[in-house]
Coordinates of C-alpha atoms in Angstrom, one line a residue:
M1 CA 62.2 -41.3 -41.4
T2 CA 64.2 -44.4 -40.6
T3 CA 61.9 -47.5 -40.5
S4 CA 61.9 -51.1 -41.3
A5 CA 60.8 -51.8 -44.8
P6 CA 57.1 -52.7 -45.3
T7 CA 56.4 -56.3 -46.3
A8 CA 55.3 -57.1 -49.8
E9 CA 51.7 -57.3 -48.7
Q10 CA 51.8 -53.9 -47.0
E11 CA 53.4 -52.4 -50.1
A12 CA 50.7 -53.9 -52.3
R13 CA 48.0 -52.7 -49.9
V14 CA 49.3 -49.1 -50.0
D15 CA 49.8 -49.1 -53.8
R16 CA 46.3 -50.4 -54.4
A17 CA 44.8 -47.8 -52.1
L18 CA 46.6 -45.1 -53.8
A19 CA 45.6 -46.3 -57.2
E20 CA 42.0 -46.5 -56.2
L21 CA 42.2 -42.8 -54.9
V22 CA 43.8 -41.7 -58.3
R23 CA 40.8 -43.1 -60.1
G24 CA 38.5 -41.8 -57.4
E25 CA 39.7 -38.2 -57.8
A26 CA 37.7 -38.0 -61.1
A27 CA 34.6 -39.3 -59.2
W28 CA 35.0 -36.7 -56.5
A29 CA 35.5 -34.0 -59.1
A30 CA 32.2 -35.0 -60.7
C31 CA 30.4 -34.5 -57.3
D32 CA 28.7 -31.2 -57.5
L33 CA 28.0 -29.0 -54.4
P34 CA 24.5 -30.5 -53.6
R35 CA 25.8 -33.9 -53.7
R36 CA 28.9 -33.0 -51.5
A37 CA 26.5 -31.6 -48.9
R38 CA 24.3 -34.7 -49.0
L39 CA 27.5 -36.8 -48.5
L40 CA 28.3 -34.9 -45.3
E41 CA 24.9 -35.5 -44.0
Q42 CA 25.4 -39.3 -44.7
V43 CA 28.7 -39.2 -42.8
R44 CA 26.8 -37.5 -40.0
A45 CA 24.1 -40.2 -40.0
A46 CA 26.7 -42.9 -40.0
T47 CA 28.5 -41.1 -37.0
A48 CA 25.3 -41.1 -35.1
A49 CA 24.7 -44.7 -35.8
Q50 CA 28.3 -45.6 -34.8
S51 CA 28.7 -43.4 -31.7
E52 CA 28.2 -46.1 -29.1
A53 CA 30.6 -48.4 -30.9
W54 CA 33.0 -45.4 -31.3
V55 CA 32.9 -44.7 -27.5
R56 CA 33.3 -48.4 -26.6
A57 CA 36.4 -48.7 -28.9
A58 CA 38.0 -45.6 -27.6
A59 CA 37.4 -46.6 -23.9
A60 CA 38.9 -50.1 -24.7
Y61 CA 42.3 -48.7 -25.8
K62 CA 42.2 -46.1 -23.2
R63 CA 41.3 -48.7 -20.6
L64 CA 38.3 -46.8 -19.1
P65 CA 35.9 -48.9 -17.2
D66 CA 32.1 -49.0 -18.0
G67 CA 30.3 -46.3 -15.9
S68 CA 33.3 -44.0 -15.5
P69 CA 32.4 -40.3 -15.7
L70 CA 35.6 -40.1 -17.9
L71 CA 33.6 -41.7 -20.7
G72 CA 32.2 -38.3 -21.3
E73 CA 35.5 -37.2 -22.6
E74 CA 35.2 -39.9 -25.3
W75 CA 31.6 -38.6 -26.2
M76 CA 32.6 -35.1 -26.3
S77 CA 35.9 -35.5 -28.2
G78 CA 34.9 -38.4 -30.4
P79 CA 31.6 -38.4 -32.2
Y80 CA 30.3 -35.1 -30.8
P81 CA 32.6 -32.8 -32.8
V82 CA 32.2 -34.9 -35.9
L83 CA 28.5 -34.6 -35.7
T84 CA 28.7 -30.7 -35.3
G85 CA 31.4 -30.5 -37.7
T86 CA 29.7 -32.3 -40.6
A87 CA 26.5 -30.2 -39.9
A88 CA 28.5 -27.0 -40.0
L89 CA 30.5 -27.9 -43.2
A90 CA 27.3 -29.0 -45.0
E91 CA 25.7 -25.7 -44.2
S92 CA 28.7 -23.9 -45.8
V93 CA 28.6 -26.2 -48.9
R94 CA 24.9 -25.5 -49.2
A95 CA 25.6 -21.7 -49.0
L96 CA 28.1 -22.0 -51.8
A97 CA 25.6 -24.1 -53.9
G98 CA 23.0 -21.2 -53.4
G99 CA 25.5 -18.6 -54.6
R100 CA 26.0 -17.3 -51.0
S101 CA 29.2 -16.8 -49.0
P102 CA 29.6 -19.4 -46.1
V103 CA 30.2 -16.2 -43.9
D104 CA 26.7 -14.9 -44.6
G105 CA 24.7 -15.0 -41.5
F106 CA 27.7 -14.5 -39.2
S107 CA 28.2 -11.1 -37.4
L108 CA 31.5 -9.3 -38.0
A109 CA 33.4 -7.0 -35.6
E110 CA 36.7 -5.1 -35.5
A111 CA 39.6 -6.5 -33.6
P112 CA 42.9 -4.8 -32.7
G113 CA 45.5 -4.1 -35.5
G114 CA 42.9 -3.5 -38.4
R115 CA 41.6 -7.1 -38.1
V116 CA 38.2 -8.5 -39.0
A117 CA 36.6 -10.7 -36.5
V118 CA 33.9 -13.3 -37.3
R119 CA 31.5 -14.4 -34.5
V120 CA 31.3 -18.1 -34.8
L121 CA 29.9 -18.9 -31.4
P122 CA 27.1 -18.7 -30.5
H123 CA 25.6 -19.4 -34.0
G124 CA 21.9 -20.0 -33.4
I125 CA 19.6 -20.3 -30.4
H126 CA 20.8 -23.9 -29.5
D127 CA 24.3 -22.5 -28.9
R128 CA 23.2 -19.7 -26.8
L129 CA 21.3 -22.2 -24.4
L130 CA 23.8 -25.1 -24.4
L131 CA 26.9 -22.9 -24.2
S132 CA 25.6 -19.9 -22.4
G133 CA 28.2 -17.4 -21.6
F134 CA 30.8 -18.9 -24.0
S135 CA 31.7 -17.1 -27.4
A136 CA 34.2 -17.4 -30.0
E137 CA 35.6 -15.3 -32.8
V138 CA 38.0 -16.0 -35.7
W139 CA 40.3 -13.2 -36.2
M140 CA 41.7 -12.6 -39.8
P141 CA 45.1 -11.3 -40.3
P142 CA 45.6 -7.5 -40.3
G143 CA 44.6 -5.8 -43.5
V144 CA 42.2 -8.5 -44.8
S145 CA 39.0 -6.6 -45.4
A146 CA 35.5 -7.9 -44.7
A147 CA 34.8 -7.9 -48.4
R148 CA 37.9 -9.9 -49.3
M149 CA 37.3 -12.4 -46.5
R150 CA 33.7 -12.9 -47.8
E151 CA 34.9 -13.2 -51.4
R152 CA 37.5 -16.0 -50.6
A153 CA 35.7 -18.0 -48.1
G154 CA 34.8 -21.4 -49.5
L155 CA 38.4 -22.5 -50.4
G156 CA 38.3 -25.6 -52.5
Q157 CA 34.5 -25.8 -52.7
R158 CA 34.4 -22.6 -54.8
R159 CA 35.5 -24.6 -57.8
P160 CA 34.7 -28.3 -56.8
E161 CA 35.7 -29.6 -60.3
R162 CA 39.3 -28.5 -59.7
T163 CA 40.5 -31.2 -57.5
A164 CA 44.0 -31.2 -55.9
G165 CA 45.3 -34.6 -56.2
V166 CA 45.9 -37.3 -53.6
G167 CA 46.8 -36.3 -49.8
V168 CA 47.7 -38.5 -47.0
V169 CA 46.4 -37.8 -43.5
L170 CA 48.6 -39.4 -40.6
G171 CA 46.0 -39.7 -37.9
A172 CA 46.4 -38.9 -34.3
G173 CA 46.5 -41.4 -31.5
N174 CA 44.9 -39.4 -28.7
I175 CA 41.6 -37.5 -29.5
T176 CA 39.5 -39.9 -31.7
S177 CA 37.8 -37.2 -33.6
I178 CA 41.0 -35.8 -35.1
P179 CA 41.4 -38.4 -37.9
V180 CA 37.9 -38.0 -39.3
L181 CA 38.0 -34.2 -39.1
D182 CA 41.3 -34.1 -40.7
V183 CA 40.0 -36.2 -43.6
L184 CA 36.9 -33.9 -44.1
Y185 CA 39.1 -30.8 -44.2
E186 CA 41.4 -32.2 -46.7
L187 CA 38.5 -33.2 -48.9
Y188 CA 36.5 -30.1 -48.6
A189 CA 38.9 -27.3 -47.9
H190 CA 41.6 -28.5 -50.1
N191 CA 39.7 -30.6 -52.5
R192 CA 42.0 -33.5 -52.3
V193 CA 41.0 -37.2 -52.1
V194 CA 42.5 -38.8 -49.0
A195 CA 44.5 -41.9 -47.7
L196 CA 44.0 -41.9 -43.8
K197 CA 46.7 -43.9 -42.1
L198 CA 45.7 -44.6 -38.5
N199 CA 48.0 -44.3 -35.6
P200 CA 48.5 -47.9 -34.3
I201 CA 47.0 -46.9 -31.1
T202 CA 43.7 -46.4 -32.7
D203 CA 43.5 -49.5 -34.9
G204 CA 40.6 -50.7 -32.8
L205 CA 38.6 -47.9 -34.4
F206 CA 39.2 -49.0 -37.9
D207 CA 35.7 -50.6 -38.3
V208 CA 34.1 -47.6 -36.8
F209 CA 35.9 -45.1 -39.0
S210 CA 35.3 -47.4 -42.0
A211 CA 31.5 -47.2 -41.3
V212 CA 31.5 -43.4 -40.6
L213 CA 33.4 -42.6 -43.7
A214 CA 31.6 -45.2 -45.8
P215 CA 29.8 -42.6 -48.0
L216 CA 33.1 -41.2 -49.0
I217 CA 34.9 -44.4 -49.4
E218 CA 32.1 -45.5 -51.7
V219 CA 32.6 -42.5 -53.9
G220 CA 36.3 -43.4 -54.2
A221 CA 37.4 -40.1 -52.2
V222 CA 38.7 -41.9 -49.1
R223 CA 40.8 -45.0 -48.2
I224 CA 41.8 -46.1 -44.7
L225 CA 44.9 -47.9 -43.9
T226 CA 46.6 -49.4 -40.7
G227 CA 50.1 -50.1 -40.0
G228 CA 53.3 -48.6 -38.4
A229 CA 55.9 -46.2 -39.5
D230 CA 56.9 -48.5 -42.4
V231 CA 53.4 -48.1 -43.9
G232 CA 53.5 -44.3 -43.2
A233 CA 56.8 -43.9 -45.0
R234 CA 55.6 -45.9 -48.0
L235 CA 52.6 -43.6 -48.2
V236 CA 54.1 -40.1 -47.8
H237 CA 56.9 -40.9 -50.2
H238 CA 54.8 -42.4 -52.8
P239 CA 54.8 -40.7 -56.2
S240 CA 51.0 -40.6 -56.3
V241 CA 50.8 -38.5 -53.2
G242 CA 51.1 -34.8 -53.6
H243 CA 50.5 -33.5 -49.9
V244 CA 50.9 -34.8 -46.4
H245 CA 49.0 -33.7 -43.3
M246 CA 49.9 -35.0 -39.7
T247 CA 48.8 -34.5 -36.1
G248 CA 51.5 -35.2 -33.6
S249 CA 54.6 -33.8 -32.0
A250 CA 57.4 -31.6 -33.7
A251 CA 59.8 -34.3 -33.1
T252 CA 57.5 -36.8 -35.2
H253 CA 57.2 -34.1 -37.8
D254 CA 60.9 -33.7 -38.1
A255 CA 61.5 -37.5 -38.3
I256 CA 59.0 -37.8 -41.2
V257 CA 60.3 -34.7 -43.1
F258 CA 64.1 -34.9 -42.3
G259 CA 64.7 -38.4 -41.0
A260 CA 65.5 -39.7 -37.5
G261 CA 68.6 -39.4 -35.4
A262 CA 71.9 -37.6 -36.2
E263 CA 71.3 -37.9 -40.0
G264 CA 68.0 -36.2 -39.8
A265 CA 69.3 -33.4 -37.6
D266 CA 72.1 -32.7 -40.2
R267 CA 69.5 -32.6 -42.9
K268 CA 67.4 -30.1 -40.9
R269 CA 70.4 -27.9 -40.3
N270 CA 71.4 -28.0 -44.0
G271 CA 67.8 -27.4 -45.1
T272 CA 67.7 -30.8 -47.3
P273 CA 64.6 -32.6 -46.2
L274 CA 63.9 -36.3 -47.3
L275 CA 60.2 -35.3 -47.9
T276 CA 60.1 -32.4 -50.2
K277 CA 56.3 -32.4 -50.9
P278 CA 54.1 -29.9 -49.1
V279 CA 53.4 -30.8 -45.4
T280 CA 50.6 -29.3 -43.1
S281 CA 50.5 -30.2 -39.4
E282 CA 48.8 -29.7 -36.1
L283 CA 51.5 -30.3 -33.5
G284 CA 51.7 -29.7 -29.8
G285 CA 54.0 -27.5 -27.7
V286 CA 54.0 -26.1 -24.1
S287 CA 50.8 -24.4 -23.7
P288 CA 50.6 -21.9 -20.8
T289 CA 47.7 -20.8 -18.6
L290 CA 48.2 -17.1 -17.4
V291 CA 46.5 -16.5 -14.2
L292 CA 45.9 -12.8 -13.7
P293 CA 45.9 -11.6 -10.0
G294 CA 42.6 -10.2 -8.6
A295 CA 40.3 -10.3 -5.6
W296 CA 38.8 -13.8 -5.7
S297 CA 36.3 -15.7 -3.4
E298 CA 37.3 -19.0 -2.0
A299 CA 34.7 -20.6 -4.4
D300 CA 36.3 -18.8 -7.3
L301 CA 39.8 -20.2 -6.3
R302 CA 38.5 -23.7 -6.0
F303 CA 36.8 -23.5 -9.3
Q304 CA 39.5 -22.0 -11.3
A305 CA 42.1 -24.5 -9.8
E306 CA 39.8 -27.3 -11.1
H307 CA 39.7 -25.5 -14.5
V308 CA 43.5 -25.5 -14.6
A309 CA 43.7 -29.1 -13.6
T310 CA 41.2 -30.0 -16.4
Q311 CA 43.5 -28.2 -18.8
R312 CA 46.3 -30.4 -17.7
L313 CA 44.6 -33.8 -17.1
H314 CA 41.8 -34.1 -19.7
N315 CA 42.4 -37.2 -21.8
G316 CA 45.1 -38.2 -19.1
G317 CA 47.2 -35.1 -20.3
Y318 CA 47.5 -36.5 -23.6
N319 CA 46.4 -33.4 -25.6
C320 CA 48.3 -31.3 -27.9
V321 CA 46.9 -28.1 -26.3
A322 CA 47.0 -29.4 -22.7
S323 CA 48.2 -26.7 -20.3
Q324 CA 51.8 -27.6 -19.1
V325 CA 52.8 -24.2 -17.1
V326 CA 50.6 -22.2 -15.0
V327 CA 52.0 -18.5 -14.8
I328 CA 50.7 -16.8 -11.6
G329 CA 51.5 -13.6 -9.9
S330 CA 54.3 -13.6 -7.3
D331 CA 52.9 -10.4 -5.7
W332 CA 49.2 -11.9 -5.8
A333 CA 47.9 -11.9 -2.1
Q334 CA 45.9 -15.1 -2.9
K335 CA 48.7 -17.0 -4.7
D336 CA 49.2 -19.5 -1.8
R337 CA 45.5 -20.3 -1.5
F338 CA 45.2 -20.9 -5.3
L339 CA 48.2 -23.3 -5.2
T340 CA 46.6 -25.2 -2.2
H341 CA 43.4 -25.6 -4.3
L342 CA 45.4 -26.6 -7.4
R343 CA 47.3 -29.3 -5.5
A344 CA 44.0 -30.6 -4.2
A345 CA 42.4 -30.6 -7.7
L346 CA 45.3 -32.6 -9.3
A347 CA 45.2 -35.1 -6.4
Q348 CA 41.6 -35.5 -6.4
A349 CA 41.0 -35.8 -10.1
P350 CA 39.8 -39.3 -11.2
T351 CA 42.7 -41.7 -11.7
R352 CA 43.3 -43.4 -15.1
P353 CA 45.7 -45.7 -16.8
A354 CA 48.6 -44.1 -18.7
Y355 CA 47.6 -45.4 -22.0
Y356 CA 49.7 -43.4 -24.3
P357 CA 53.0 -44.9 -25.2
G358 CA 56.1 -43.4 -23.3
S359 CA 54.0 -41.6 -20.7
D360 CA 55.7 -43.1 -17.8
D361 CA 59.1 -42.5 -19.3
R362 CA 58.3 -38.8 -19.8
V363 CA 57.1 -38.4 -16.1
R364 CA 60.4 -40.0 -14.9
Q365 CA 62.2 -37.4 -17.2
A366 CA 60.3 -34.6 -15.6
L367 CA 61.1 -35.9 -12.0
D368 CA 64.8 -36.2 -12.9
A369 CA 65.0 -32.6 -14.2
Y370 CA 63.0 -31.4 -11.2
P371 CA 63.8 -33.6 -8.1
D372 CA 61.8 -31.3 -5.8
A373 CA 58.5 -31.8 -7.6
R374 CA 55.4 -32.9 -5.9
V375 CA 53.9 -36.2 -6.9
L376 CA 50.2 -36.0 -6.4
D377 CA 48.7 -39.4 -7.2
E378 CA 50.9 -40.0 -10.1
R379 CA 50.6 -36.3 -11.4
V380 CA 53.6 -34.1 -11.3
L381 CA 53.5 -30.6 -10.0
V382 CA 56.7 -28.6 -10.2
E383 CA 56.4 -25.3 -8.3
G384 CA 58.8 -22.4 -8.1
V385 CA 60.1 -22.8 -11.5
D386 CA 62.7 -20.0 -12.1
P387 CA 61.7 -18.2 -15.3
S388 CA 65.1 -17.0 -16.0
A389 CA 66.3 -20.8 -15.9
P390 CA 63.0 -22.9 -16.3
G391 CA 64.6 -26.0 -17.8
P392 CA 62.6 -28.3 -20.0
L393 CA 59.3 -27.4 -18.7
L394 CA 59.0 -24.4 -21.1
T395 CA 60.6 -26.1 -24.0
T396 CA 59.7 -29.8 -23.8
E397 CA 56.2 -31.1 -24.4
Y398 CA 56.0 -33.8 -21.9
F399 CA 52.6 -35.2 -23.2
A400 CA 52.0 -36.5 -19.8
P401 CA 50.4 -35.5 -16.5
V402 CA 53.3 -32.9 -15.6
L403 CA 52.2 -29.3 -14.7
G404 CA 54.8 -26.5 -13.7
V405 CA 54.2 -23.2 -12.0
V406 CA 56.1 -20.1 -12.9
E407 CA 55.6 -16.8 -11.0
L408 CA 56.0 -13.3 -12.3
P409 CA 55.8 -10.0 -10.5
G410 CA 53.5 -7.1 -10.8
N411 CA 49.8 -5.9 -10.6
A412 CA 47.3 -7.2 -13.1
R413 CA 48.4 -4.9 -15.9
E414 CA 52.2 -5.3 -15.3
F415 CA 51.7 -9.1 -14.8
L416 CA 49.9 -9.3 -18.1
D417 CA 52.5 -7.4 -20.0
V418 CA 55.4 -9.6 -18.8
A419 CA 53.4 -12.9 -19.1
V420 CA 52.5 -12.2 -22.6
R421 CA 56.1 -11.4 -23.4
T422 CA 57.2 -14.7 -21.5
A423 CA 54.7 -16.8 -23.4
N424 CA 55.7 -15.4 -26.8
E425 CA 59.5 -15.7 -26.1
D426 CA 60.2 -18.5 -23.9
F427 CA 57.5 -21.2 -24.5
A428 CA 57.8 -23.8 -27.3
G429 CA 54.9 -23.9 -29.6
T430 CA 52.2 -21.7 -30.5
L431 CA 48.9 -23.7 -30.5
G432 CA 47.0 -22.4 -27.5
V433 CA 47.2 -20.2 -24.5
N434 CA 44.6 -19.6 -21.6
L435 CA 44.1 -16.5 -19.6
I436 CA 42.0 -16.6 -16.3
A437 CA 40.9 -13.3 -14.8
H438 CA 38.2 -12.1 -12.5
P439 CA 35.5 -10.0 -14.3
G440 CA 36.5 -7.0 -12.3
T441 CA 40.1 -7.4 -13.4
L442 CA 38.9 -7.7 -17.1
A443 CA 37.0 -4.5 -16.6
D444 CA 40.0 -2.7 -15.2
L445 CA 42.0 -3.8 -18.0
G446 CA 39.6 -2.5 -20.7
P447 CA 41.2 -2.3 -24.2
A448 CA 44.4 -3.5 -22.9
L449 CA 43.0 -7.1 -22.8
D450 CA 42.3 -7.2 -26.5
E451 CA 45.6 -5.6 -27.2
A452 CA 47.3 -8.3 -25.2
I453 CA 45.3 -11.0 -27.0
A454 CA 46.4 -9.5 -30.4
E455 CA 50.0 -9.6 -29.2
L456 CA 49.9 -13.2 -28.2
R457 CA 51.3 -15.4 -31.0
Y458 CA 49.0 -18.4 -30.5
G459 CA 46.5 -20.0 -32.8
T460 CA 43.8 -20.0 -30.1
V461 CA 43.6 -17.6 -27.2
A462 CA 41.0 -18.5 -24.5
V463 CA 39.8 -16.0 -21.8
N464 CA 38.1 -17.7 -18.8
A465 CA 37.7 -20.8 -20.9
W466 CA 40.0 -23.7 -22.1
T467 CA 41.3 -23.6 -25.5
G468 CA 39.8 -27.0 -26.1
V469 CA 36.4 -25.1 -26.5
G470 CA 37.9 -23.8 -29.8
Y471 CA 38.7 -27.3 -30.7
L472 CA 35.1 -28.2 -30.2
T473 CA 33.7 -25.2 -32.1
A474 CA 33.1 -26.4 -35.5
N475 CA 33.1 -23.1 -37.3
A476 CA 36.4 -21.9 -35.4
S477 CA 39.9 -22.4 -37.0
W478 CA 42.3 -24.7 -35.1
G479 CA 46.0 -24.8 -35.6
A480 CA 49.2 -23.0 -34.8
F481 CA 49.7 -19.3 -35.2
P482 CA 50.7 -18.7 -38.9
G483 CA 54.3 -18.3 -40.1
H484 CA 56.0 -21.5 -39.1
T485 CA 58.1 -23.4 -41.7
V486 CA 59.1 -27.1 -42.0
D487 CA 62.6 -26.3 -40.6
D488 CA 61.1 -24.4 -37.6
V489 CA 57.7 -26.1 -37.4
Q490 CA 56.7 -25.3 -33.7
S491 CA 53.1 -26.1 -33.4
G492 CA 52.5 -26.7 -37.2
I493 CA 51.4 -25.3 -40.5
G494 CA 48.1 -24.6 -41.5
V495 CA 44.6 -24.8 -39.9
V496 CA 41.8 -27.5 -39.6
H497 CA 38.2 -27.5 -38.6
N498 CA 37.3 -24.0 -39.9
A499 CA 33.9 -25.2 -41.3
I500 CA 33.0 -21.8 -42.7
L501 CA 36.2 -22.3 -45.0
L502 CA 37.9 -19.1 -44.2
D503 CA 41.0 -18.4 -46.4
G504 CA 44.0 -17.9 -44.0
P505 CA 42.6 -17.2 -40.7
E506 CA 45.0 -16.0 -38.0
R507 CA 43.5 -17.1 -34.7
T508 CA 40.5 -18.1 -32.7
V509 CA 39.5 -16.1 -29.7
V510 CA 37.2 -17.9 -27.0
R511 CA 35.8 -16.4 -24.1
G512 CA 33.9 -18.0 -21.2
P513 CA 32.3 -17.3 -17.8
F514 CA 34.5 -16.7 -14.8
R515 CA 32.1 -18.6 -12.6
P516 CA 29.6 -21.5 -13.2
A517 CA 25.9 -21.0 -12.7
P518 CA 24.2 -20.2 -10.5
R519 CA 27.0 -18.3 -8.8
S520 CA 27.6 -16.5 -12.2
L521 CA 24.0 -15.0 -12.0
V522 CA 24.4 -14.0 -8.4
H523 CA 27.5 -12.0 -9.3
G524 CA 26.2 -10.5 -12.5
E525 CA 27.5 -12.7 -15.2
L526 CA 25.0 -13.5 -17.9
S527 CA 25.7 -17.1 -18.2
L528 CA 23.5 -20.2 -17.4
S529 CA 26.4 -22.7 -17.8
P530 CA 27.0 -25.0 -14.8
K531 CA 30.4 -26.7 -14.3
P532 CA 31.3 -27.7 -17.9
P533 CA 30.9 -31.3 -18.7
W534 CA 34.6 -31.5 -19.9
F535 CA 35.9 -30.8 -16.5
V536 CA 37.7 -33.8 -15.0
G537 CA 35.8 -33.8 -11.7
N538 CA 32.3 -33.6 -13.4
R539 CA 30.3 -36.5 -11.9
T540 CA 27.7 -36.6 -14.8
A541 CA 30.1 -36.1 -17.6
A542 CA 29.4 -39.4 -19.3
G543 CA 25.7 -39.1 -19.3
T544 CA 25.9 -35.3 -20.4
G545 CA 28.4 -36.1 -23.1
R546 CA 26.1 -38.9 -24.4
L547 CA 23.0 -36.6 -24.5
L548 CA 25.1 -33.8 -26.2
A549 CA 26.1 -36.1 -28.9
D550 CA 22.5 -37.4 -29.3
F551 CA 21.3 -33.8 -29.6
A552 CA 24.1 -32.8 -32.2
A553 CA 22.9 -35.7 -34.2
A554 CA 19.3 -34.6 -34.2
P555 CA 18.7 -31.1 -32.6
R556 CA 15.4 -30.8 -31.1
W557 CA 13.7 -28.7 -28.2
S558 CA 12.5 -31.9 -26.4
A559 CA 16.1 -33.1 -25.6
L560 CA 17.2 -29.9 -23.9
P561 CA 15.5 -30.4 -20.4
G562 CA 17.5 -33.7 -20.0
I563 CA 20.7 -32.1 -21.0
F564 CA 20.2 -29.3 -18.7
A565 CA 19.3 -31.6 -15.8
S566 CA 22.3 -33.8 -16.4
A567 CA 24.6 -30.8 -16.7
L568 CA 23.4 -29.3 -13.4
R569 CA 24.1 -32.6 -11.5
G570 CA 27.7 -32.4 -12.6

């Protein structure tokens, strides 16, 4: 990575933090499982205490005004997943402390190809009520038996005294829960003490993160640093550091591992990285949404168009798993009506500042590559992309509000076959893929649907849900499809979240209702969920998000009526 040299003060700060972590590793090794579970509960309590300040700090750098419904995104992707994640991880640690497997209490099923699937959502009555109609399974690789999975679950907490040195986490700049969740995964899954280097975009969260992670900082297991690429380079190349984990883009990964510019490209071609220590990563890519043809009502078309717009525009489009290309049927009789509703959903979504660096430049690059694209209130929609010559839409992650449309022929089954092949072979990255299909179409497909899911090479597959639900599910795994290497990293190496600490999960499969309540009930879907609070057009998202975070901090029956009332008004 080509950077300016850090100042003497920065070098001293990095060296001091790493020296403290080297000493702190012994203190972490001395923490038995009951104490580690208590530390997670303390982090959870600190998160609850800091949640208001957390959302304010995130809103400040994203320039979201007070009272905006978009603040719901900050509640639901900031403190909420840390609150649920610490609770789930503490449950796993307590299971291990009691001589049980973290998998105990979760139902198992068979998935195609000799796979074992662990049902991680719903997990308990509260999930069944708050996420009615949603489910998630973690699929293990073919050939991993249920007994072997159970035996290996627990990862680094199976032998807590055997710590694994010092790791660096290079924090994300978009979703604010990522840095904290990544630190927890390094500590608990891999048993490494952690130096967290914040992305400069999130420096305003330094005080919040310091308070949230204070129990682990006091033990000596975590240190937080700020600074630019120069500080990051000092950290990752430091001899005290044995492992690096990062969230970002494949291009940033390659700059860190091989160096920037032509010299870095030469090193990558020659297989001679600058950074030779192990690197894991959660990176982006070009996530597709496959819309299967079927007989939809006008309300279905409108709702699913807003669903797709949400998959692109949540957090302004600055999500590693934001949908970038919608794949629809060229022979679908309702194609034109769906596109009409999609244009309206993109144009009517709330406006927000382009806070992420380089966003405007990436939008201009998309418009240069596709001069016939529509501009809908600063969102770019590229229709009629030729799948045989798609250009950068399928190979370049824009990380901006740019959405393309690719059309493929055939009825539902024929379309699914060719869409799966296209998603696997022509799209950059393997982080997540969405499928949207009418319940009647799913019934007609039968076992072919699960076979298609098994064939898709993506770390999270969502059916009638957004893959972001997988991110929010603490016990689900999150990361690229396994098999990538540093010289062809795609969407990354390894997984995070995975609070039941499964060893080597293959993917997460999320399913949701095709329609919101009450239409779902009218049409025979067993789901009470209204329009999800993460939808960009949800009018009560801020209030619902705050209530959900409050409930995650202290689950209680008395809070449920208020959550339901707020969600129904959305």
